[in-house]
């Protein structure tokens, strides 16, 4: 394997190199009645086997990034595209497995592409109160000769009931003011800062201020479908409080757990691929020394590329 550029921060630790990280993961083969036994842990296993063993009514926030209905390889596992009916059955099955773990006040975010979104959006009201469909601009993607390039993904936002957490002020976006308006000589709806003229705006259900991880970002791994920490941070800050339990049943390379740790939440993640568990634990170790989230600074989400020298 050729040597990486000194600027290439991609985490691609091999199974052989990462045995110490893998040893930090746990297996759950019998019921756990005390959540303290699994808090802040990466569980190595299949979510369908693990979820029935976990404490009920213990999760404040579910963030799920299940396999999209695409033919794709994930380390040693290959997920093949199936019929719409089969994917619907698969979705119902995993949602049924996680629902008993959620508190009555829990919030749910489910990531999907445009095709799987059609199925998930139809199923979700059977289980939860659907609140919104978020679309985020991921940009990266291959062009198509006879179709539009796929550069958007959906996130369904739902809750278990009508009582739930939503911290609006925690997820406002700081945007540059292009045409400042004054009243009586004073700024109206914006402020002058050392970085320029900005205003904090309420977030919408279209997120265009996020860059997917790339090779020069410390959070990047060799996982084929890794989500950005900034993306997950929005969900965690909006829909949980400090010390709340964040659960990801399809942990992948660990973004949900890592971001939860950086933001002062407790976390539980399930991942069946040893390779991805290693990367998750490696990133969790790094998060103990560096809590930075690219594009999020001093409690503020900045619009893309308005911080000098900082790609967001």
PDB file of C-alpha atoms in Angstrom:
ATOM      1  CA  UNK A   1       0.000   0.000   0.000  1.00  0.00           C
ATOM      2  CA  UNK A   2       1.503   3.393  -0.995  1.00  0.00           C
ATOM      3  CA  UNK A   3       2.318   5.847   1.786  1.00  0.00           C
ATOM      4  CA  UNK A   4      -0.336   8.494   2.505  1.00  0.00           C
ATOM      5  CA  UNK A   5       0.299  12.176   2.020  1.00  0.00           C
ATOM      6  CA  UNK A   6       1.137  13.971   5.249  1.00  0.00           C
ATOM      7  CA  UNK A   7      -2.088  15.950   4.776  1.00  0.00           C
ATOM      8  CA  UNK A   8      -4.186  12.806   4.384  1.00  0.00           C
ATOM      9  CA  UNK A   9      -5.796  12.209   7.785  1.00  0.00           C
ATOM     10  CA  UNK A  10      -8.046   9.318   6.708  1.00  0.00           C
ATOM     11  CA  UNK A  11      -8.335   6.603   9.374  1.00  0.00           C
ATOM     12  CA  UNK A  12      -7.830   3.203   7.754  1.00  0.00           C
ATOM     13  CA  UNK A  13      -6.283   1.148  10.554  1.00  0.00           C
ATOM     14  CA  UNK A  14      -6.372  -2.537   9.604  1.00  0.00           C
ATOM     15  CA  UNK A  15      -7.785  -5.435  11.607  1.00  0.00           C
ATOM     16  CA  UNK A  16      -4.263  -6.546  12.433  1.00  0.00           C
ATOM     17  CA  UNK A  17      -3.184  -3.069  13.541  1.00  0.00           C
ATOM     18  CA  UNK A  18      -6.344  -2.376  15.524  1.00  0.00           C
ATOM     19  CA  UNK A  19      -6.575  -5.304  17.928  1.00  0.00           C
ATOM     20  CA  UNK A  20      -6.224  -3.022  20.960  1.00  0.00           C
ATOM     21  CA  UNK A  21      -9.180  -0.939  19.776  1.00  0.00           C
ATOM     22  CA  UNK A  22     -11.287  -4.015  19.061  1.00  0.00           C
ATOM     23  CA  UNK A  23     -10.626  -5.289  22.584  1.00  0.00           C
ATOM     24  CA  UNK A  24     -12.474  -2.231  23.947  1.00  0.00           C
ATOM     25  CA  UNK A  25     -15.721  -3.333  22.305  1.00  0.00           C
ATOM     26  CA  UNK A  26     -18.183  -5.523  24.152  1.00  0.00           C
ATOM     27  CA  UNK A  27     -20.499  -8.371  23.196  1.00  0.00           C
ATOM     28  CA  UNK A  28     -24.032  -8.646  24.545  1.00  0.00           C
ATOM     29  CA  UNK A  29     -25.332 -12.220  24.612  1.00  0.00           C
ATOM     30  CA  UNK A  30     -27.630 -12.041  27.622  1.00  0.00           C
ATOM     31  CA  UNK A  31     -30.193  -9.479  28.843  1.00  0.00           C
ATOM     32  CA  UNK A  32     -28.814  -6.274  30.357  1.00  0.00           C
ATOM     33  CA  UNK A  33     -31.194  -4.785  32.908  1.00  0.00           C
ATOM     34  CA  UNK A  34     -28.811  -2.049  34.012  1.00  0.00           C
ATOM     35  CA  UNK A  35     -28.000   0.472  31.308  1.00  0.00           C
ATOM     36  CA  UNK A  36     -24.763   1.444  33.057  1.00  0.00           C
ATOM     37  CA  UNK A  37     -23.279  -1.834  31.792  1.00  0.00           C
ATOM     38  CA  UNK A  38     -23.523  -0.690  28.175  1.00  0.00           C
ATOM     39  CA  UNK A  39     -23.235   3.102  28.349  1.00  0.00           C
ATOM     40  CA  UNK A  40     -20.403   4.646  26.336  1.00  0.00           C
ATOM     41  CA  UNK A  41     -19.698   1.319  24.673  1.00  0.00           C
ATOM     42  CA  UNK A  42     -19.365   0.017  21.155  1.00  0.00           C
ATOM     43  CA  UNK A  43     -21.239  -3.285  20.942  1.00  0.00           C
ATOM     44  CA  UNK A  44     -19.849  -5.742  18.417  1.00  0.00           C
ATOM     45  CA  UNK A  45     -22.778  -7.671  17.013  1.00  0.00           C
ATOM     46  CA  UNK A  46     -25.869  -7.681  14.830  1.00  0.00           C
ATOM     47  CA  UNK A  47     -28.543  -5.243  15.954  1.00  0.00           C
ATOM     48  CA  UNK A  48     -31.309  -7.830  15.483  1.00  0.00           C
ATOM     49  CA  UNK A  49     -29.612 -10.085  18.040  1.00  0.00           C
ATOM     50  CA  UNK A  50     -28.431  -7.346  20.391  1.00  0.00           C
ATOM     51  CA  UNK A  51     -31.503  -5.095  20.689  1.00  0.00           C
ATOM     52  CA  UNK A  52     -33.707  -7.675  22.494  1.00  0.00           C
ATOM     53  CA  UNK A  53     -30.990  -7.843  25.177  1.00  0.00           C
ATOM     54  CA  UNK A  54     -30.884  -4.118  25.927  1.00  0.00           C
ATOM     55  CA  UNK A  55     -32.849  -2.251  28.646  1.00  0.00           C
ATOM     56  CA  UNK A  56     -36.258  -0.995  27.576  1.00  0.00           C
ATOM     57  CA  UNK A  57     -37.293   2.650  27.832  1.00  0.00           C
ATOM     58  CA  UNK A  58     -33.688   3.806  28.220  1.00  0.00           C
ATOM     59  CA  UNK A  59     -32.843   5.789  25.058  1.00  0.00           C
ATOM     60  CA  UNK A  60     -33.430   9.547  24.682  1.00  0.00           C
ATOM     61  CA  UNK A  61     -32.379   9.868  21.045  1.00  0.00           C
ATOM     62  CA  UNK A  62     -32.179   7.322  18.235  1.00  0.00           C
ATOM     63  CA  UNK A  63     -30.023   8.129  15.217  1.00  0.00           C
ATOM     64  CA  UNK A  64     -30.148   5.402  12.587  1.00  0.00           C
ATOM     65  CA  UNK A  65     -28.306   5.141   9.286  1.00  0.00           C
ATOM     66  CA  UNK A  66     -29.487   1.745   8.006  1.00  0.00           C
ATOM     67  CA  UNK A  67     -28.229   0.261   4.731  1.00  0.00           C
ATOM     68  CA  UNK A  68     -29.920   2.011   1.833  1.00  0.00           C
ATOM     69  CA  UNK A  69     -31.593  -0.239  -0.703  1.00  0.00           C
ATOM     70  CA  UNK A  70     -28.474  -0.332  -2.873  1.00  0.00           C
ATOM     71  CA  UNK A  71     -26.009  -3.010  -3.862  1.00  0.00           C
ATOM     72  CA  UNK A  72     -22.979  -2.062  -1.781  1.00  0.00           C
ATOM     73  CA  UNK A  73     -20.153  -3.706   0.149  1.00  0.00           C
ATOM     74  CA  UNK A  74     -19.462  -2.838   3.793  1.00  0.00           C
ATOM     75  CA  UNK A  75     -16.177  -4.451   4.816  1.00  0.00           C
ATOM     76  CA  UNK A  76     -16.985  -8.199   4.902  1.00  0.00           C
ATOM     77  CA  UNK A  77     -20.730  -7.713   4.325  1.00  0.00           C
ATOM     78  CA  UNK A  78     -22.380  -7.157   0.971  1.00  0.00           C
ATOM     79  CA  UNK A  79     -25.863  -5.627   0.926  1.00  0.00           C
ATOM     80  CA  UNK A  80     -27.740  -6.422  -2.281  1.00  0.00           C
ATOM     81  CA  UNK A  81     -30.611  -4.320  -3.601  1.00  0.00           C
ATOM     82  CA  UNK A  82     -33.944  -6.027  -2.975  1.00  0.00           C
ATOM     83  CA  UNK A  83     -37.538  -5.432  -3.993  1.00  0.00           C
ATOM     84  CA  UNK A  84     -39.484  -2.576  -2.427  1.00  0.00           C
ATOM     85  CA  UNK A  85     -41.552  -5.099  -0.465  1.00  0.00           C
ATOM     86  CA  UNK A  86     -38.459  -6.810   0.913  1.00  0.00           C
ATOM     87  CA  UNK A  87     -36.894  -3.494   1.910  1.00  0.00           C
ATOM     88  CA  UNK A  88     -40.146  -2.449   3.590  1.00  0.00           C
ATOM     89  CA  UNK A  89     -40.153  -5.702   5.573  1.00  0.00           C
ATOM     90  CA  UNK A  90     -36.513  -5.162   6.541  1.00  0.00           C
ATOM     91  CA  UNK A  91     -37.286  -1.610   7.702  1.00  0.00           C
ATOM     92  CA  UNK A  92     -40.295  -2.708   9.745  1.00  0.00           C
ATOM     93  CA  UNK A  93     -38.184  -5.407  11.328  1.00  0.00           C
ATOM     94  CA  UNK A  94     -35.363  -3.142  12.509  1.00  0.00           C
ATOM     95  CA  UNK A  95     -37.730  -0.381  13.678  1.00  0.00           C
ATOM     96  CA  UNK A  96     -39.679  -2.979  15.681  1.00  0.00           C
ATOM     97  CA  UNK A  97     -36.401  -4.072  17.275  1.00  0.00           C
ATOM     98  CA  UNK A  98     -35.375  -0.580  18.442  1.00  0.00           C
ATOM     99  CA  UNK A  99     -38.748   0.882  19.428  1.00  0.00           C
ATOM    100  CA  UNK A 100     -39.001  -0.864  22.841  1.00  0.00           C
ATOM    101  CA  UNK A 101     -35.681   0.710  23.845  1.00  0.00           C
ATOM    102  CA  UNK A 102     -36.948   4.286  23.434  1.00  0.00           C
ATOM    103  CA  UNK A 103     -38.306   6.498  26.183  1.00  0.00           C
ATOM    104  CA  UNK A 104     -41.790   7.981  25.838  1.00  0.00           C
ATOM    105  CA  UNK A 105     -40.112  11.344  25.231  1.00  0.00           C
ATOM    106  CA  UNK A 106     -37.536  10.081  22.720  1.00  0.00           C
ATOM    107  CA  UNK A 107     -36.756  11.554  19.307  1.00  0.00           C
ATOM    108  CA  UNK A 108     -35.823   9.600  16.181  1.00  0.00           C
ATOM    109  CA  UNK A 109     -33.751  10.508  13.118  1.00  0.00           C
ATOM    110  CA  UNK A 110     -33.438   8.067  10.208  1.00  0.00           C
ATOM    111  CA  UNK A 111     -31.042   8.680   7.320  1.00  0.00           C
ATOM    112  CA  UNK A 112     -31.923   7.541   3.797  1.00  0.00           C
ATOM    113  CA  UNK A 113     -31.473   8.280   0.108  1.00  0.00           C
ATOM    114  CA  UNK A 114     -34.334   9.435  -2.113  1.00  0.00           C
ATOM    115  CA  UNK A 115     -35.481   5.904  -3.009  1.00  0.00           C
ATOM    116  CA  UNK A 116     -35.433   4.416   0.476  1.00  0.00           C
ATOM    117  CA  UNK A 117     -36.964   7.655   1.778  1.00  0.00           C
ATOM    118  CA  UNK A 118     -40.155   6.879  -0.152  1.00  0.00           C
ATOM    119  CA  UNK A 119     -40.464   3.596   1.713  1.00  0.00           C
ATOM    120  CA  UNK A 120     -39.347   4.768   5.154  1.00  0.00           C
ATOM    121  CA  UNK A 121     -41.569   7.839   5.005  1.00  0.00           C
ATOM    122  CA  UNK A 122     -44.582   5.644   4.320  1.00  0.00           C
ATOM    123  CA  UNK A 123     -43.783   3.193   7.129  1.00  0.00           C
ATOM    124  CA  UNK A 124     -42.714   5.569   9.885  1.00  0.00           C
ATOM    125  CA  UNK A 125     -46.194   6.840  10.875  1.00  0.00           C
ATOM    126  CA  UNK A 126     -47.093   3.258  11.809  1.00  0.00           C
ATOM    127  CA  UNK A 127     -44.574   3.467  14.650  1.00  0.00           C
ATOM    128  CA  UNK A 128     -43.958   7.109  15.557  1.00  0.00           C
ATOM    129  CA  UNK A 129     -45.211  10.691  15.279  1.00  0.00           C
ATOM    130  CA  UNK A 130     -43.536  12.029  12.146  1.00  0.00           C
ATOM    131  CA  UNK A 131     -42.417  15.640  12.601  1.00  0.00           C
ATOM    132  CA  UNK A 132     -40.490  16.521   9.469  1.00  0.00           C
ATOM    133  CA  UNK A 133     -38.394  15.386   6.555  1.00  0.00           C
ATOM    134  CA  UNK A 134     -34.977  17.022   6.434  1.00  0.00           C
ATOM    135  CA  UNK A 135     -33.007  17.128   3.201  1.00  0.00           C
ATOM    136  CA  UNK A 136     -29.285  17.773   3.303  1.00  0.00           C
ATOM    137  CA  UNK A 137     -26.973  18.626   0.450  1.00  0.00           C
ATOM    138  CA  UNK A 138     -24.085  16.175   0.475  1.00  0.00           C
ATOM    139  CA  UNK A 139     -22.760  17.327  -2.936  1.00  0.00           C
ATOM    140  CA  UNK A 140     -20.387  14.449  -3.559  1.00  0.00           C
ATOM    141  CA  UNK A 141     -21.687  11.955  -6.100  1.00  0.00           C
ATOM    142  CA  UNK A 142     -21.130  10.720  -9.599  1.00  0.00           C
ATOM    143  CA  UNK A 143     -22.728  12.492 -12.512  1.00  0.00           C
ATOM    144  CA  UNK A 144     -25.191  10.649 -14.732  1.00  0.00           C
ATOM    145  CA  UNK A 145     -25.558  10.914 -18.503  1.00  0.00           C
ATOM    146  CA  UNK A 146     -29.326  10.436 -18.545  1.00  0.00           C
ATOM    147  CA  UNK A 147     -30.382  11.581 -15.070  1.00  0.00           C
ATOM    148  CA  UNK A 148     -29.738  14.223 -12.429  1.00  0.00           C
ATOM    149  CA  UNK A 149     -26.752  13.712 -10.147  1.00  0.00           C
ATOM    150  CA  UNK A 150     -27.724  12.458  -6.680  1.00  0.00           C
ATOM    151  CA  UNK A 151     -26.375  15.084  -4.301  1.00  0.00           C
ATOM    152  CA  UNK A 152     -29.124  15.113  -1.654  1.00  0.00           C
ATOM    153  CA  UNK A 153     -30.151  12.753   1.128  1.00  0.00           C
ATOM    154  CA  UNK A 154     -33.136  12.718   3.476  1.00  0.00           C
ATOM    155  CA  UNK A 155     -33.392  12.430   7.242  1.00  0.00           C
ATOM    156  CA  UNK A 156     -36.794  11.637   8.745  1.00  0.00           C
ATOM    157  CA  UNK A 157     -37.443  13.282  12.105  1.00  0.00           C
ATOM    158  CA  UNK A 158     -40.012  11.649  14.383  1.00  0.00           C
ATOM    159  CA  UNK A 159     -40.858  11.285  18.074  1.00  0.00           C
ATOM    160  CA  UNK A 160     -42.384   8.549  20.193  1.00  0.00           C
ATOM    161  CA  UNK A 161     -45.070  10.954  21.459  1.00  0.00           C
ATOM    162  CA  UNK A 162     -46.094  14.576  21.756  1.00  0.00           C
ATOM    163  CA  UNK A 163     -43.697  15.396  24.582  1.00  0.00           C
ATOM    164  CA  UNK A 164     -40.142  15.689  23.304  1.00  0.00           C
ATOM    165  CA  UNK A 165     -36.993  17.817  23.410  1.00  0.00           C
ATOM    166  CA  UNK A 166     -36.224  20.454  20.801  1.00  0.00           C
ATOM    167  CA  UNK A 167     -33.503  22.980  21.632  1.00  0.00           C
ATOM    168  CA  UNK A 168     -33.991  25.646  18.979  1.00  0.00           C
ATOM    169  CA  UNK A 169     -31.301  28.038  20.175  1.00  0.00           C
ATOM    170  CA  UNK A 170     -28.700  25.251  20.126  1.00  0.00           C
ATOM    171  CA  UNK A 171     -29.018  24.742  16.374  1.00  0.00           C
ATOM    172  CA  UNK A 172     -29.387  28.241  14.966  1.00  0.00           C
ATOM    173  CA  UNK A 173     -27.067  28.985  12.050  1.00  0.00           C
ATOM    174  CA  UNK A 174     -24.786  32.017  11.902  1.00  0.00           C
ATOM    175  CA  UNK A 175     -24.953  33.536   8.420  1.00  0.00           C
ATOM    176  CA  UNK A 176     -23.125  36.447   6.887  1.00  0.00           C
ATOM    177  CA  UNK A 177     -25.256  39.558   6.380  1.00  0.00           C
ATOM    178  CA  UNK A 178     -24.967  40.754   2.790  1.00  0.00           C
ATOM    179  CA  UNK A 179     -27.293  43.771   2.961  1.00  0.00           C
ATOM    180  CA  UNK A 180     -27.358  45.021   6.587  1.00  0.00           C
ATOM    181  CA  UNK A 181     -30.525  46.820   7.673  1.00  0.00           C
ATOM    182  CA  UNK A 182     -30.505  49.534  10.346  1.00  0.00           C
ATOM    183  CA  UNK A 183     -33.149  51.072  12.573  1.00  0.00           C
ATOM    184  CA  UNK A 184     -32.292  54.357  14.236  1.00  0.00           C
ATOM    185  CA  UNK A 185     -28.698  53.851  13.230  1.00  0.00           C
ATOM    186  CA  UNK A 186     -28.506  50.478  14.995  1.00  0.00           C
ATOM    187  CA  UNK A 187     -28.258  46.993  13.428  1.00  0.00           C
ATOM    188  CA  UNK A 188     -31.623  45.280  13.103  1.00  0.00           C
ATOM    189  CA  UNK A 189     -31.566  41.487  13.360  1.00  0.00           C
ATOM    190  CA  UNK A 190     -27.788  41.187  13.044  1.00  0.00           C
ATOM    191  CA  UNK A 191     -24.590  41.999  14.924  1.00  0.00           C
ATOM    192  CA  UNK A 192     -21.104  43.165  14.175  1.00  0.00           C
ATOM    193  CA  UNK A 193     -18.417  40.677  15.252  1.00  0.00           C
ATOM    194  CA  UNK A 194     -14.679  40.324  14.795  1.00  0.00           C
ATOM    195  CA  UNK A 195     -15.420  38.014  11.882  1.00  0.00           C
ATOM    196  CA  UNK A 196     -17.839  40.410  10.193  1.00  0.00           C
ATOM    197  CA  UNK A 197     -21.581  41.084  10.130  1.00  0.00           C
ATOM    198  CA  UNK A 198     -23.727  38.075  11.029  1.00  0.00           C
ATOM    199  CA  UNK A 199     -27.159  37.049  12.137  1.00  0.00           C
ATOM    200  CA  UNK A 200     -28.318  33.851  13.793  1.00  0.00           C
ATOM    201  CA  UNK A 201     -31.186  32.264  11.875  1.00  0.00           C
ATOM    202  CA  UNK A 202     -33.650  29.518  12.718  1.00  0.00           C
ATOM    203  CA  UNK A 203     -32.714  26.234  11.028  1.00  0.00           C
ATOM    204  CA  UNK A 204     -34.909  24.941   8.236  1.00  0.00           C
ATOM    205  CA  UNK A 205     -35.455  21.395   6.998  1.00  0.00           C
ATOM    206  CA  UNK A 206     -32.971  21.993   4.159  1.00  0.00           C
ATOM    207  CA  UNK A 207     -29.361  21.782   5.303  1.00  0.00           C
ATOM    208  CA  UNK A 208     -26.859  23.170   2.823  1.00  0.00           C
ATOM    209  CA  UNK A 209     -24.110  24.096   5.294  1.00  0.00           C
ATOM    210  CA  UNK A 210     -22.430  20.683   5.554  1.00  0.00           C
ATOM    211  CA  UNK A 211     -19.491  19.097   3.790  1.00  0.00           C
ATOM    212  CA  UNK A 212     -19.104  15.320   3.825  1.00  0.00           C
ATOM    213  CA  UNK A 213     -15.811  14.078   5.336  1.00  0.00           C
ATOM    214  CA  UNK A 214     -12.867  14.078   2.948  1.00  0.00           C
ATOM    215  CA  UNK A 215      -9.243  12.987   3.118  1.00  0.00           C
ATOM    216  CA  UNK A 216      -7.759  16.051   4.851  1.00  0.00           C
ATOM    217  CA  UNK A 217     -10.350  16.092   7.674  1.00  0.00           C
ATOM    218  CA  UNK A 218      -9.375  14.360  10.951  1.00  0.00           C
ATOM    219  CA  UNK A 219     -12.823  12.744  11.229  1.00  0.00           C
ATOM    220  CA  UNK A 220     -12.531  10.980   7.867  1.00  0.00           C
ATOM    221  CA  UNK A 221     -12.292   7.192   7.674  1.00  0.00           C
ATOM    222  CA  UNK A 222     -12.247   4.683   4.833  1.00  0.00           C
ATOM    223  CA  UNK A 223     -15.914   3.823   5.492  1.00  0.00           C
ATOM    224  CA  UNK A 224     -17.858   4.107   2.197  1.00  0.00           C
ATOM    225  CA  UNK A 225     -20.899   5.964   3.588  1.00  0.00           C
ATOM    226  CA  UNK A 226     -19.609   7.918   6.582  1.00  0.00           C
ATOM    227  CA  UNK A 227     -21.794  10.773   7.827  1.00  0.00           C
ATOM    228  CA  UNK A 228     -20.254  14.123   8.881  1.00  0.00           C
ATOM    229  CA  UNK A 229     -19.969  14.980  12.569  1.00  0.00           C
ATOM    230  CA  UNK A 230     -21.562  18.368  11.875  1.00  0.00           C
ATOM    231  CA  UNK A 231     -24.643  16.618  10.476  1.00  0.00           C
ATOM    232  CA  UNK A 232     -25.043  14.400  13.527  1.00  0.00           C
ATOM    233  CA  UNK A 233     -24.279  17.290  15.879  1.00  0.00           C
ATOM    234  CA  UNK A 234     -27.388  19.122  14.692  1.00  0.00           C
ATOM    235  CA  UNK A 235     -29.601  16.177  15.638  1.00  0.00           C
ATOM    236  CA  UNK A 236     -27.931  15.614  19.005  1.00  0.00           C
ATOM    237  CA  UNK A 237     -28.009  19.261  20.063  1.00  0.00           C
ATOM    238  CA  UNK A 238     -31.587  19.792  18.918  1.00  0.00           C
ATOM    239  CA  UNK A 239     -33.096  16.633  20.376  1.00  0.00           C
ATOM    240  CA  UNK A 240     -31.189  15.726  23.539  1.00  0.00           C
ATOM    241  CA  UNK A 241     -29.790  17.313  26.663  1.00  0.00           C
ATOM    242  CA  UNK A 242     -26.435  16.960  28.399  1.00  0.00           C
ATOM    243  CA  UNK A 243     -26.068  13.448  29.787  1.00  0.00           C
ATOM    244  CA  UNK A 244     -28.861  12.069  27.596  1.00  0.00           C
ATOM    245  CA  UNK A 245     -28.497   8.641  25.989  1.00  0.00           C
ATOM    246  CA  UNK A 246     -27.919   8.591  22.222  1.00  0.00           C
ATOM    247  CA  UNK A 247     -28.268   5.231  20.461  1.00  0.00           C
ATOM    248  CA  UNK A 248     -27.143   4.180  16.982  1.00  0.00           C
ATOM    249  CA  UNK A 249     -27.973   0.586  15.955  1.00  0.00           C
ATOM    250  CA  UNK A 250     -25.969   0.876  12.691  1.00  0.00           C
ATOM    251  CA  UNK A 251     -22.884   2.601  14.076  1.00  0.00           C
ATOM    252  CA  UNK A 252     -20.521   2.174  11.133  1.00  0.00           C
ATOM    253  CA  UNK A 253     -17.284   4.082  11.745  1.00  0.00           C
ATOM    254  CA  UNK A 254     -18.659   5.666  14.904  1.00  0.00           C
ATOM    255  CA  UNK A 255     -19.787   9.179  13.974  1.00  0.00           C
ATOM    256  CA  UNK A 256     -22.839   9.157  16.263  1.00  0.00           C
ATOM    257  CA  UNK A 257     -20.923   7.934  19.318  1.00  0.00           C
ATOM    258  CA  UNK A 258     -17.977  10.257  18.655  1.00  0.00           C
ATOM    259  CA  UNK A 259     -20.194  13.319  18.238  1.00  0.00           C
ATOM    260  CA  UNK A 260     -22.249  12.409  21.303  1.00  0.00           C
ATOM    261  CA  UNK A 261     -19.060  12.157  23.350  1.00  0.00           C
ATOM    262  CA  UNK A 262     -17.821  15.528  22.087  1.00  0.00           C
ATOM    263  CA  UNK A 263     -21.147  17.130  23.027  1.00  0.00           C
ATOM    264  CA  UNK A 264     -21.410  15.703  26.539  1.00  0.00           C
ATOM    265  CA  UNK A 265     -23.949  12.964  25.886  1.00  0.00           C
ATOM    266  CA  UNK A 266     -23.837   9.252  26.764  1.00  0.00           C
ATOM    267  CA  UNK A 267     -23.835   6.858  23.845  1.00  0.00           C
ATOM    268  CA  UNK A 268     -24.480   3.270  22.796  1.00  0.00           C
ATOM    269  CA  UNK A 269     -23.586   1.948  19.342  1.00  0.00           C
ATOM    270  CA  UNK A 270     -24.008  -1.419  17.677  1.00  0.00           C
ATOM    271  CA  UNK A 271     -21.815  -2.447  14.751  1.00  0.00           C
ATOM    272  CA  UNK A 272     -21.321  -5.930  13.329  1.00  0.00           C
ATOM    273  CA  UNK A 273     -18.164  -5.248  11.301  1.00  0.00           C
ATOM    274  CA  UNK A 274     -14.954  -5.572  13.322  1.00  0.00           C
ATOM    275  CA  UNK A 275     -13.160  -3.208  10.947  1.00  0.00           C
ATOM    276  CA  UNK A 276     -15.618  -0.396  11.588  1.00  0.00           C
ATOM    277  CA  UNK A 277     -15.601  -1.041  15.351  1.00  0.00           C
ATOM    278  CA  UNK A 278     -11.854  -0.443  15.306  1.00  0.00           C
ATOM    279  CA  UNK A 279     -12.261   2.890  13.535  1.00  0.00           C
ATOM    280  CA  UNK A 280     -15.070   3.893  15.906  1.00  0.00           C
ATOM    281  CA  UNK A 281     -12.959   3.168  18.970  1.00  0.00           C
ATOM    282  CA  UNK A 282      -9.942   4.928  17.464  1.00  0.00           C
ATOM    283  CA  UNK A 283     -12.046   8.023  16.848  1.00  0.00           C
ATOM    284  CA  UNK A 284     -13.520   7.849  20.367  1.00  0.00           C
ATOM    285  CA  UNK A 285      -9.996   7.824  21.757  1.00  0.00           C
ATOM    286  CA  UNK A 286      -9.138  10.898  19.697  1.00  0.00           C
ATOM    287  CA  UNK A 287     -12.337  12.620  20.875  1.00  0.00           C
ATOM    288  CA  UNK A 288     -10.988  12.387  24.413  1.00  0.00           C
ATOM    289  CA  UNK A 289      -8.232  14.803  23.378  1.00  0.00           C
ATOM    290  CA  UNK A 290     -10.004  16.915  20.748  1.00  0.00           C
ATOM    291  CA  UNK A 291     -13.686  17.858  20.924  1.00  0.00           C
ATOM    292  CA  UNK A 292     -13.684  20.054  17.824  1.00  0.00           C
ATOM    293  CA  UNK A 293     -16.473  19.597  15.289  1.00  0.00           C
ATOM    294  CA  UNK A 294     -15.712  21.114  11.905  1.00  0.00           C
ATOM    295  CA  UNK A 295     -18.142  23.951  11.128  1.00  0.00           C
ATOM    296  CA  UNK A 296     -19.319  24.223  14.766  1.00  0.00           C
ATOM    297  CA  UNK A 297     -17.455  26.623  17.041  1.00  0.00           C
ATOM    298  CA  UNK A 298     -18.236  28.093  20.456  1.00  0.00           C
ATOM    299  CA  UNK A 299     -21.792  26.820  20.385  1.00  0.00           C
ATOM    300  CA  UNK A 300     -22.506  28.209  16.910  1.00  0.00           C
ATOM    301  CA  UNK A 301     -23.168  26.451  13.595  1.00  0.00           C
ATOM    302  CA  UNK A 302     -21.518  28.549  10.921  1.00  0.00           C
ATOM    303  CA  UNK A 303     -22.770  28.650   7.345  1.00  0.00           C
ATOM    304  CA  UNK A 304     -20.480  26.826   4.946  1.00  0.00           C
ATOM    305  CA  UNK A 305     -17.049  28.351   4.254  1.00  0.00           C
ATOM    306  CA  UNK A 306     -17.517  31.616   6.170  1.00  0.00           C
ATOM    307  CA  UNK A 307     -14.803  30.816   8.679  1.00  0.00           C
ATOM    308  CA  UNK A 308     -11.420  31.754   7.257  1.00  0.00           C
ATOM    309  CA  UNK A 309      -9.353  28.685   6.431  1.00  0.00           C
ATOM    310  CA  UNK A 310     -12.044  26.285   7.613  1.00  0.00           C
ATOM    311  CA  UNK A 311     -13.883  24.045   5.144  1.00  0.00           C
ATOM    312  CA  UNK A 312     -17.279  23.167   6.546  1.00  0.00           C
TER     313      UNK A 312
END
